[in-house]
Every structure is written in structure tokens, then in C-alpha cells.
Amino acid sequence: MTSHAVLRITCPDRKGLVAATASFLARHNLNIIDAQQHTDVDERTFFHRIKIDLEHLSMTRSDLEESLAKECDAHSMIWSISYSDVKQQVAIFVSKYEHCLADLLLRYRLGELDCEVPLVISNHEKLRPSVEMFDIPFHVLKITPENKIEQEKTALKLMDRANVSLIVMARYMQILSPIMLEKYESRIINIHHSTLPAFLGARPYHQAHNRGVKLAGATAHYATLDLDEGPIISQGVTACTHTDTVADLIRKGRDIERTTLANAVRAHLEGRIFVHGRKTIVF
Amino acid sequence: MTSHAVLRITCPDRKGLVAATASFLARHNLNIIDAQQHTDVDERTFFHRIKIDLEHLSMTRSDLEESLAKECDAHSMIWSISYSDVKQQVAIFVSKYEHCLADLLLRYRLGELDCEVPLVISNHEKLRPSVEMFDIPFHVLKITPENKIEQEKTALKLMDRANVSLIVMARYMQILSPIMLEKYESRIINIHHSTLPAFLGARPYHQAHNRGVKLAGATAHYATLDLDEGPIISQGVTACTHTDTVADLIRKGRDIERTTLANAVRAHLEGRIFVHGRKTIVF
Amino acid sequence: MTSHAVLRITCPDRKGLVAATASFLARHNLNIIDAQQHTDVDERTFFHRIKIDLEHLSMTRSDLEESLAKECDAHSMIWSISYSDVKQQVAIFVSKYEHCLADLLLRYRLGELDCEVPLVISNHEKLRPSVEMFDIPFHVLKITPENKIEQEKTALKLMDRANVSLIVMARYMQILSPIMLEKYESRIINIHHSTLPAFLGARPYHQAHNRGVKLAGATAHYATLDLDEGPIISQGVTACTHTDTVADLIRKGRDIERTTLANAVRAHLEGRIFVHGRKTIVF
Amino acid sequence: MTSHAVLRITCPDRKGLVAATASFLARHNLNIIDAQQHTDVDERTFFHRIKIDLEHLSMTRSDLEESLAKECDAHSMIWSISYSDVKQQVAIFVSKYEHCLADLLLRYRLGELDCEVPLVISNHEKLRPSVEMFDIPFHVLKITPENKIEQEKTALKLMDRANVSLIVMARYMQILSPIMLEKYESRIINIHHSTLPAFLGARPYHQAHNRGVKLAGATAHYATLDLDEGPIISQGVTACTHTDTVADLIRKGRDIERTTLANAVRAHLEGRIFVHGRKTIVF
């Protein structure tokens, strides 16, 4: 299989955008494998994701990018390109719950997630064996109110060194500081164990049990300063009944959490997500 | 098919309850067709629903009930019995949205809902033809802040005369007064177009669209004084994406609303629901 | 709201197709509202659906179509165009089961289905009132082995006169003849009450009950000469258990049948379906 | 938490069965925590599962069982009892696919499956590390047409020694011999990667892709001599579209397979499943 690229474009909507992009690619002998577009009619914004076959690319990638920059500038397009043979580096943050972590690492080993995982960061020792059995470095950065900023700086350094471009909070039980959130804006995926905006905050399964709901679920979203208010990427639910104790909800919820989180991570890695205000477009 | 009865029992939990009830039924030559039980462990409350074959009942129903009363008193059981050949009378309240109403009436005609619908009450003329085509009386009781109590009294009189035991609010866009809510406590089913407790209050599909959720849904619940806070009976969801406009959510939601509401109504008619504080047990 | 058009294109895959189409539209001052594309990699076939804003169209539609024909011929594209202000005419075929018919007619009245329904054809009298209450002509064409071909010819004449472009078999319990199937190829939607290819043939709910499945469902597909083998458009399922009798499966199935059928009909009317051999592409 | 027991009863249906059982338990000072019953009306067979609190049991378990045997004999009841503090021993059979195995072992570690896993048996070396990282013995029994019976005998010996009462075929790619099937009748759970009876036999995802289905799924069932025809325990599905390649179906299917299999295994371990001819009752 030859390598391909994903080109992502956002710009104010107007006529001729698809024609301009498609003509550019045709002129450069690049075949479109797959493409999705969306126009936010209210805000007149255009979103475009194009998967390109690089087989017949007859220039260097940097020449292509220079050419792209010129073309896109002419149309006020914000653009980015990624290549299938350049793996993204993903850092997983975890505390004591194993299910999301184990699920991601299994998918990673099965080849479902097109990335590399150069490190896992935790505020607890507990899950070291679950990580090291996959030969992935496990870093414990214990958090106290006093050392929080410092520990995050250490984390940032570790991630810089590993060239991390995506953070996955796999039930990481700490609130990230603005420094981290800003540096990795729209690149930190968190899993919340309720179908937001239901049951914001702490202990959502307990809240759900108290309210007597008949559906329990989970939400993967980008982390933002407003806790549990970030752009939603994916959601899942499972039926529940009066027989379900809080422990049952937690158990059932684990299945939803891990699937929902994995779907979000895969979509991000495939360049399918555009953040648009407090919402997402997921192609 | 011979007729059957549904016996419903609630009482403080303790040993021997099932034995007592089952022995009583065996002594009266009544076969158990189906039975469900649930114990709320925290509050030590026992819930029991028993579907009974009446084929070999050798006494009058009033004698049976007298005998039952004695037995149940001895065990501090709150009980009720209903008979399959005595149809419940259901009043449907509706405003201008037709889908839930039409769905219920179609199910009623198809024999899915074991009840009779002696009347539909509305605060608008609009849906008269949709009701009268089923040969069901349609009463318009327009509501203003001034006449609200009076109109509800008229509604109560109409329902008294028709021996109504269940009210279904099929997208009825009025808040019921405490008089109505008290008289029909745990016997008024409302459909809210969100998965409560998400998007309480007005225009939930607009709220859902603004929040960018990936699942939209509906909740059937018993109406209580606390709006949208009544015991939840059933919930449903459907997937949605960035391509869904508010109009799309409304359209998709209609399918969920009508199925969710119908499920709740059928469960109620079959005596499957016990209200327990702010929750339900749905056998 | 101004009117729009849907342009549908199929052709052998090669470079520059999107560029050609998008440039054509830009040259004609037509904005793309929405577009989807798919390439069947194995068979190197390209499928394209483009929703176009007609607001700034500065020529007649026939001139546009002439221009389109020239452009598409140059690229060996098979194309068609439909306009939002030209409603499709849909004939519904029905026998004795009401639920799919009633569901379609309700959605039609609610504006969910962008079409007109000039006639309903049945081989039984039974559902006349359910159709005529919507002021839609109801034609009974009773079928015997002897008169089948003749009756279908009558149906074809009725549909010709009404300019019908889509037939919906809403639980129509007759096998259509090759004449009808050929004339309306890829334009007859049938609903089968199982998740094909499970439970082909007669009485699928009985088959499902005998097999003890835990999911029951329905399949909407285009009708072809090979019964129950036509291209699948949409499928739905519902959970079932050991408590479900055949009658319960039939009841639960009705909800799935009508939703699944309606989804297929709406997708067809919106020009979202391409038939590709024995499969469909549903944008 | 004190220990509890699960009592399972099957017998010809007649009046007084629940009374007899409930009275027996009450006489022995045993509280019913939870109970389910089902009557197969056609075959007049009664199924009963009772979860019993053992806190106030004032005799030995063997005395209880002797007493139970007498009572049940008097009513022609087939019965069995299991105790929460006596873990079932589960053998997992696996070939080269890791996802179901890894999922079961993770759930086992998380405490979701109330059992012990004393050994994993495989016909390949490949998954040894995935098993041994959980400190579970991994036995490779390579299978050829010549040594098949002998290898199964070795497996049976290993399982005898470990007191195995349930075999889980976690994508084990071998057909078991009649000896094994007979010895572990209704105690071998297999996962098939389609919603049976659709796509029997080999390569169901390829079959599903060729047929162009819009739902793909999996079925957990007891293994029987008739391949893919054993009693179905649980089924799951996921939506798919024209964009899904066979590889995508395989990936999506993995999520369904592992959840469906885990649900079946948990239900079996909790004594919730009764096999009834070629069907199951799952309480």
C-alpha cells in the first residue's frame, strides 16, 4: 500500500472552494481517495477533509506544502496536512482505573489506532504493570496542590521530548492547568462517564442512580477550561433498569466509556474532527 | 383465551413474603402465569407483580378481593388487582404536535395498547380531524391564565364521567395544576424531548443543537409538581451529527418520542410500573 | 428558501473528476450546499452526489441540463438531476397490515417525506378508510393467479397517469411480476421483516421465534427478481428475549419495520441512494 | 457481604410450584434476594432461578441439599445449587485472534467475571505472552487431523485436573469433537461473528460485505454438534455502511464480539441461563 495524506481546510464559505482545491490536486497529479465537506450555514464557514493518494506525487512534500500554502492563502483557507507514514505520538494520562487504558493499549497492539504511544503518565503507581507489559514507558508524577504546576511542566517536557501531538485522558482524575490546556488546545481528549450535559461533575454514576435513569452513557470531548463543557466528539449509551446498582452502572459504563473514547481517538488520529466553537464536526 | 389478573404488592421486605403470596394463590386454585419481584435493599422495600390465570377461580372476584385484603393486611402489604377483561380508560391530552397522538391512536387500533380511549382533550382545535377519524370524542379546552383552573375542572369532570384512570400527555404544551397532578398522582405520563436530566425546560432540541451533542433522545416520566423531575419510566436515543439542523433533530426526535411514550403507556397499562420515591421499577 | 437541485453522477474512477464537476458548477455560478463521494476501489467506480443552490442560476434549467450533458459525456459520466420544487410521485402498495402504510402517510402529512402520494394500490378492501381519511385515492386490484398480469397492467396504467417514479411496498403480500420489476428497476422499495439474509421467505418472525434469537429486525431493500435478495438500503433491530411470543415479535417488529422503511424512502427521495450491483451506496 | 446461593429449578408446569419452593426456603430461614421465573406455555415447562441469602442458614450445606433433594423430588423438579463463595473454574480456548481473550482476561482482573481462569488452551503459540502476563498457565495443543482426538483428550485431562466447569471459545478456530461437546454439554460458549442464522460458516464478515448489509454483529451460543446451530445466548450489532471495507467490518465486529461474548459468559456464571431445546432462557 502506498502512503496517503489527509488535507484539512477551513475557511469562510463561498462559491468555487471545492473547484479550487480539486483543481489544485488534479494539477499536481494527486487522486482524491475520499472527501467530506460541511458548511455551517449560520456562520458561513466551510470545512473540508480530503484523503489523497500520494502515489503519483512528483515533487517533494515540502514543495507540495509550499504550493499548497500559496493556493490556500489566495482563498483565505486555514489548512493542514498529515501523512500516513508519519505516525502521531500519543500520550495517555491515567490514574487508577484500568479499563480505558487497557482498551486503548489493546487496540494499539491490534493496529486499530494509527499512532505510536511513547509514554503513559499517571499520578499513581498502580497501573505500572499494565503499561510496562506493553513495553511502554510509565511515568509517575504524583500531584499535590503544591507541586501541580511543576509536575505538569515535567509532563510537558516529557511530551515535548517524545513529540506528542495528542493527549488522551483515560479516566485521569486530575484537572489540567490552563498551561497544559492552552498548549494542547483541541488536542486533549477526555472521557466523562455520563452523556453530557447530564450529570456534570463528580460521581456521575451515583447521580444517575439517584435520578433513576433508564439509559447510562459516556461522552468523549476535548478538554477545555470549562470542565465538562468542551466540544463533544462522541457519545454512547447503554440501557439500565431498577435492578442496576451503582456498581452495575459502573460496570456497564466501562464498556461504553472505552468504546466511546476509542472512537474519539481514532477519529482524531484520522483527521476527521474539526473543532468549531464549542462543537465538533466529525467526518 | 381466558381472562387473567395482575396482582401488585408493595411492602417492607422480610422473609416469607413470596411464600405467603404464592401459598395464598395456590390455596385459591390460581396458577401463576408470570411473576416479577424486586427488593430495594437500601430501603428494605419489596415489590411484587404477579400475573394470574383466573380459569379455575371458584369464587366471585369480590370474595377473592376480600380474601386478599385479609391476607395482605396480615403482612402489611399494599396491594391492587386488575383484570384483563376490565379495560382501563385513557385520556390523551394534546396541543398541536400530531406525531405522538397519531402513534398512540394507531397502536390503539392495532390492539397494541390494552385500553380504551374515551376522549382526547386539547387546548387547540388543530388536531380535531386526526382524532375524530378514529371516532373518538375531541374536546377543546382553550387555556388562558385566567381560565386555567376552570378548564382543568371541566377536564376532570369529563374524565370522571368517562372513568379515566390514566392521562397521557402526548406533547401537551401546558403545565398541569396541582389539583390535577394530585388527583392523578402516578397516573399522568408525560413525554419530554430530551434524555432527562439533560436539557430541562423549554426547547430541548435547540439546547441540544447548541451544545453539539451526538445523541438526542426522549424521556417518558410521570408528571409531578417539579417539572421534568418526575419518576422516569423509559428513555430512548438516536445518533446525531454535525449535519443535523434543529429541524433534523426535531424530526429524528419524533421517532424516539413516540416509541418511548408508547413503551411507557403499555408498561403502565400492563401494571408493570411501581413508583418508588422519585424512581420507577419497571418489570 | 430558494430551490435547490441534486446532481448525481456515476462513472469509472480516475483523477480530476471532482475538479471537473466542481469547476463546471463554479463556472455556472452554482454554489455547492453539500456533497458526498465514494469510490469503489475494487471496481474502480466513482459515485458523487452534489446538492446545489439554484439561487444564482442564470440560465434555464434545460440549458443547464444541456450544458451538463456535454460536460458529463466528456467524462463518461452517467448523471441525473432533480429539483426540490418538482415533487416525486410515490405509489404505495399495501395488503392488510396497516402499520407501515399509516406510518408513511403520517410522515407525509408531517412533511417528513418530500414527495406526493397520488395513489395507494391494494389487493384488499381492508385499508380503504385508512387511506381515504388522508384524501388519497385508494385502488383495489384483487389478485388471482389468473388475473395477476392484467391487474399489474392496470396498476402500471394508473401509475403512468400519475407520473409515479417510486413504488413503496408497505407490507404488500404479493410477488411483483418481471414486467413491473423491470419498468421500476431500482425504484421499488420493499420491507422484509427480518435482518436479511437471516430468515428469508415466509413468516420470518415465526422462524426467528423458533430459532430463539435475541435480536429481531427488518430490512428495506429494492425489489428484484430474486426474492429477498435485492440491494439492502437500511436495516434495524430490536432486542428480544425468551419472554417474547411470536405475537410480541410481530408487535416489536412493527416499530422497526416502519422506521426502517421510512428511512429508506426518505433516502431515496433525497437522491442519496446509488444501486451498485447487489449493494447500495447510501450517502 | 455474606455469601449467597443460586438455586435453579426446571420441571413440568403446574400450580403451586412457587408456593412449594418459597415455603421450603421460608421454613429453612432463607431470604429470597432475587427470583425470576418463566413458563414455556407450549411445552408446559417451568423455569425458576432464585438467589438466596445464606446469612441465617442454620444447617450445613449438605443437609440443606439433602432436604432440597427430597422437596424437589416430590415435585419432579430438576434442580441445582451454586454458592457465591465457590468460584467456577473457566477454561478459555483461543487460536490467534487476541481481542476476545484480552477482553475476558481484563474483565476477569477487574472483577467483572465471578470465576477463576486456571488455564488457557490454544492450538498456536502466538498468544502466550498475552496470557502469561496475567500469570495464567498457557497450554499449546497443536491440532492436525491425525492428532485431534488425542489433543482433545489431553485438554480434557488438563481441565479435569483444574476442575473446569465452563469452556469459553474465544475465537477458537477448531471444531470440537463429539466427546468434548458431550462432556461439556451446555457448558461450552462460542462466539460467532455474525448475527446467526445469517452468515453461517466461514468468513462471515466477507459474506456480510458481499451482501452489502447495513448491520454487522456477533452471536454467543452454546456449542453443539450442529455447527453454528447451538442455543443462542446473546447477540449484538453495529451499524455499517458502504464505506466499510471487510477490514472495517472485522474491526467494528471485534467490539461487538467481545461485549457479546462477555455478556454470555457473565450470564452463565451467574446461573442465569437455562438451555431449553435449541433455545435459551436468559434471566
mmCIF file of N, CA and C in Angstrom, chain B residues 207-246:
data_model
loop_
_atom_site.group_PDB
_atom_site.id
_atom_site.type_symbol
_atom_site.label_atom_id
_atom_site.label_comp_id
_atom_site.label_asym_id
_atom_site.label_seq_id
_atom_site.Cartn_x
_atom_site.Cartn_y
_atom_site.Cartn_z
ATOM 1 N N GLN B 207 -31.536 23.444 22.552
ATOM 2 C CA GLN B 207 -30.431 23.336 23.508
ATOM 3 C C GLN B 207 -29.431 22.263 23.055
ATOM 4 N N ALA B 208 -29.972 21.133 22.615
ATOM 5 C CA ALA B 208 -29.109 20.015 22.202
ATOM 6 C C ALA B 208 -28.260 20.417 21.001
ATOM 7 N N HIS B 209 -28.880 21.140 20.086
ATOM 8 C CA HIS B 209 -28.148 21.586 18.900
ATOM 9 C C HIS B 209 -27.034 22.554 19.289
ATOM 10 N N ASN B 210 -27.353 23.470 20.178
ATOM 11 C CA ASN B 210 -26.334 24.429 20.623
ATOM 12 C C ASN B 210 -25.164 23.743 21.315
ATOM 13 N N ARG B 211 -25.482 22.686 22.052
ATOM 14 C CA ARG B 211 -24.423 22.005 22.810
ATOM 15 C C ARG B 211 -23.620 21.055 21.935
ATOM 16 N N GLY B 212 -24.139 20.754 20.742
ATOM 17 C CA GLY B 212 -23.388 19.892 19.836
ATOM 18 C C GLY B 212 -23.340 18.440 20.278
ATOM 19 N N VAL B 213 -24.431 17.939 20.840
ATOM 20 C CA VAL B 213 -24.439 16.543 21.303
ATOM 21 C C VAL B 213 -24.460 15.586 20.112
ATOM 22 N N LYS B 214 -24.050 14.361 20.369
ATOM 23 C CA LYS B 214 -24.015 13.334 19.328
ATOM 24 C C LYS B 214 -25.107 12.295 19.529
ATOM 25 N N LEU B 215 -25.931 12.483 20.537
ATOM 26 C CA LEU B 215 -27.097 11.638 20.785
ATOM 27 C C LEU B 215 -28.252 12.548 21.194
ATOM 28 N N ALA B 216 -29.413 12.351 20.577
ATOM 29 C CA ALA B 216 -30.607 13.075 21.012
ATOM 30 C C ALA B 216 -31.631 12.045 21.445
ATOM 31 N N GLY B 217 -32.535 12.441 22.334
ATOM 32 C CA GLY B 217 -33.443 11.426 22.839
ATOM 33 C C GLY B 217 -34.703 11.974 23.451
ATOM 34 N N ALA B 218 -35.412 11.110 24.149
ATOM 35 C CA ALA B 218 -36.670 11.482 24.792
ATOM 36 C C ALA B 218 -36.847 10.668 26.058
ATOM 37 N N THR B 219 -37.667 11.218 26.950
ATOM 38 C CA THR B 219 -37.910 10.604 28.257
ATOM 39 C C THR B 219 -39.396 10.600 28.558
ATOM 40 N N ALA B 220 -39.938 9.430 28.857
ATOM 41 C CA ALA B 220 -41.312 9.365 29.363
ATOM 42 C C ALA B 220 -41.247 9.272 30.878
ATOM 43 N N HIS B 221 -42.031 10.116 31.546
ATOM 44 C CA HIS B 221 -41.981 10.133 33.013
ATOM 45 C C HIS B 221 -43.355 10.476 33.568
ATOM 46 N N TYR B 222 -43.559 10.155 34.830
ATOM 47 C CA TYR B 222 -44.787 10.585 35.476
ATOM 48 C C TYR B 222 -44.680 12.075 35.786
ATOM 49 N N ALA B 223 -45.767 12.792 35.537
ATOM 50 C CA ALA B 223 -45.780 14.227 35.810
ATOM 51 C C ALA B 223 -45.899 14.459 37.303
ATOM 52 N N THR B 224 -45.090 15.392 37.791
ATOM 53 C CA THR B 224 -45.144 15.788 39.199
ATOM 54 C C THR B 224 -45.077 17.306 39.294
ATOM 55 N N LEU B 225 -45.185 17.814 40.492
ATOM 56 C CA LEU B 225 -45.134 19.261 40.690
ATOM 57 C C LEU B 225 -43.805 19.833 40.203
ATOM 58 N N ASP B 226 -42.745 19.078 40.429
ATOM 59 C CA ASP B 226 -41.438 19.547 39.947
ATOM 60 C C ASP B 226 -41.316 19.191 38.473
ATOM 61 N N LEU B 227 -41.430 20.190 37.650
ATOM 62 C CA LEU B 227 -41.437 20.000 36.200
ATOM 63 C C LEU B 227 -40.196 19.237 35.724
ATOM 64 N N ASP B 228 -40.399 18.257 34.871
ATOM 65 C CA ASP B 228 -39.309 17.455 34.276
ATOM 66 C C ASP B 228 -38.501 16.699 35.322
ATOM 67 N N GLU B 229 -39.049 16.585 36.538
ATOM 68 C CA GLU B 229 -38.317 15.899 37.602
ATOM 69 C C GLU B 229 -39.034 14.638 38.059
ATOM 70 N N GLY B 230 -40.145 14.324 37.432
ATOM 71 C CA GLY B 230 -40.925 13.161 37.850
ATOM 72 C C GLY B 230 -40.201 11.856 37.563
ATOM 73 N N PRO B 231 -40.677 10.764 38.172
ATOM 74 C CA PRO B 231 -40.042 9.448 38.011
ATOM 75 C C PRO B 231 -39.972 9.039 36.541
ATOM 76 N N ILE B 232 -38.781 8.685 36.105
ATOM 77 C CA ILE B 232 -38.550 8.310 34.710
ATOM 78 C C ILE B 232 -39.040 6.886 34.466
ATOM 79 N N ILE B 233 -39.778 6.700 33.382
ATOM 80 C CA ILE B 233 -40.298 5.372 33.033
ATOM 81 C C ILE B 233 -39.474 4.731 31.923
ATOM 82 N N SER B 234 -39.249 5.486 30.871
ATOM 83 C CA SER B 234 -38.479 4.932 29.744
ATOM 84 C C SER B 234 -37.756 6.059 29.019
ATOM 85 N N GLN B 235 -36.665 5.703 28.377
ATOM 86 C CA GLN B 235 -35.864 6.680 27.642
ATOM 87 C C GLN B 235 -35.367 6.053 26.345
ATOM 88 N N GLY B 236 -35.201 6.885 25.346
ATOM 89 C CA GLY B 236 -34.667 6.411 24.074
ATOM 90 C C GLY B 236 -33.737 7.444 23.481
ATOM 91 N N VAL B 237 -32.827 6.996 22.623
ATOM 92 C CA VAL B 237 -31.912 7.930 21.961
ATOM 93 C C VAL B 237 -31.737 7.569 20.500
ATOM 94 N N THR B 238 -31.238 8.538 19.770
ATOM 95 C CA THR B 238 -30.862 8.327 18.377
ATOM 96 C C THR B 238 -29.575 9.098 18.127
ATOM 97 N N ALA B 239 -28.739 8.570 17.257
ATOM 98 C CA ALA B 239 -27.473 9.230 16.955
ATOM 99 C C ALA B 239 -27.712 10.506 16.157
ATOM 100 N N CYS B 240 -26.923 11.531 16.409
ATOM 101 C CA CYS B 240 -26.977 12.702 15.538
ATOM 102 C C CYS B 240 -25.564 13.208 15.273
ATOM 103 N N THR B 241 -25.455 14.044 14.264
ATOM 104 C CA THR B 241 -24.136 14.505 13.829
ATOM 105 C C THR B 241 -24.163 16.003 13.562
ATOM 106 N N HIS B 242 -23.006 16.506 13.155
ATOM 107 C CA HIS B 242 -22.901 17.934 12.829
ATOM 108 C C HIS B 242 -23.795 18.328 11.658
ATOM 109 N N THR B 243 -24.235 17.358 10.867
ATOM 110 C CA THR B 243 -25.087 17.714 9.721
ATOM 111 C C THR B 243 -26.527 17.971 10.145
ATOM 112 N N ASP B 244 -26.896 17.566 11.352
ATOM 113 C CA ASP B 244 -28.286 17.718 11.780
ATOM 114 C C ASP B 244 -28.585 19.154 12.189
ATOM 115 N N THR B 245 -29.529 19.742 11.526
ATOM 116 C CA THR B 245 -30.044 21.041 11.947
ATOM 117 C C THR B 245 -31.035 20.821 13.091
ATOM 118 N N VAL B 246 -31.483 21.917 13.683
ATOM 119 C CA VAL B 246 -32.529 21.784 14.710
ATOM 120 C C VAL B 246 -33.729 21.056 14.127
#
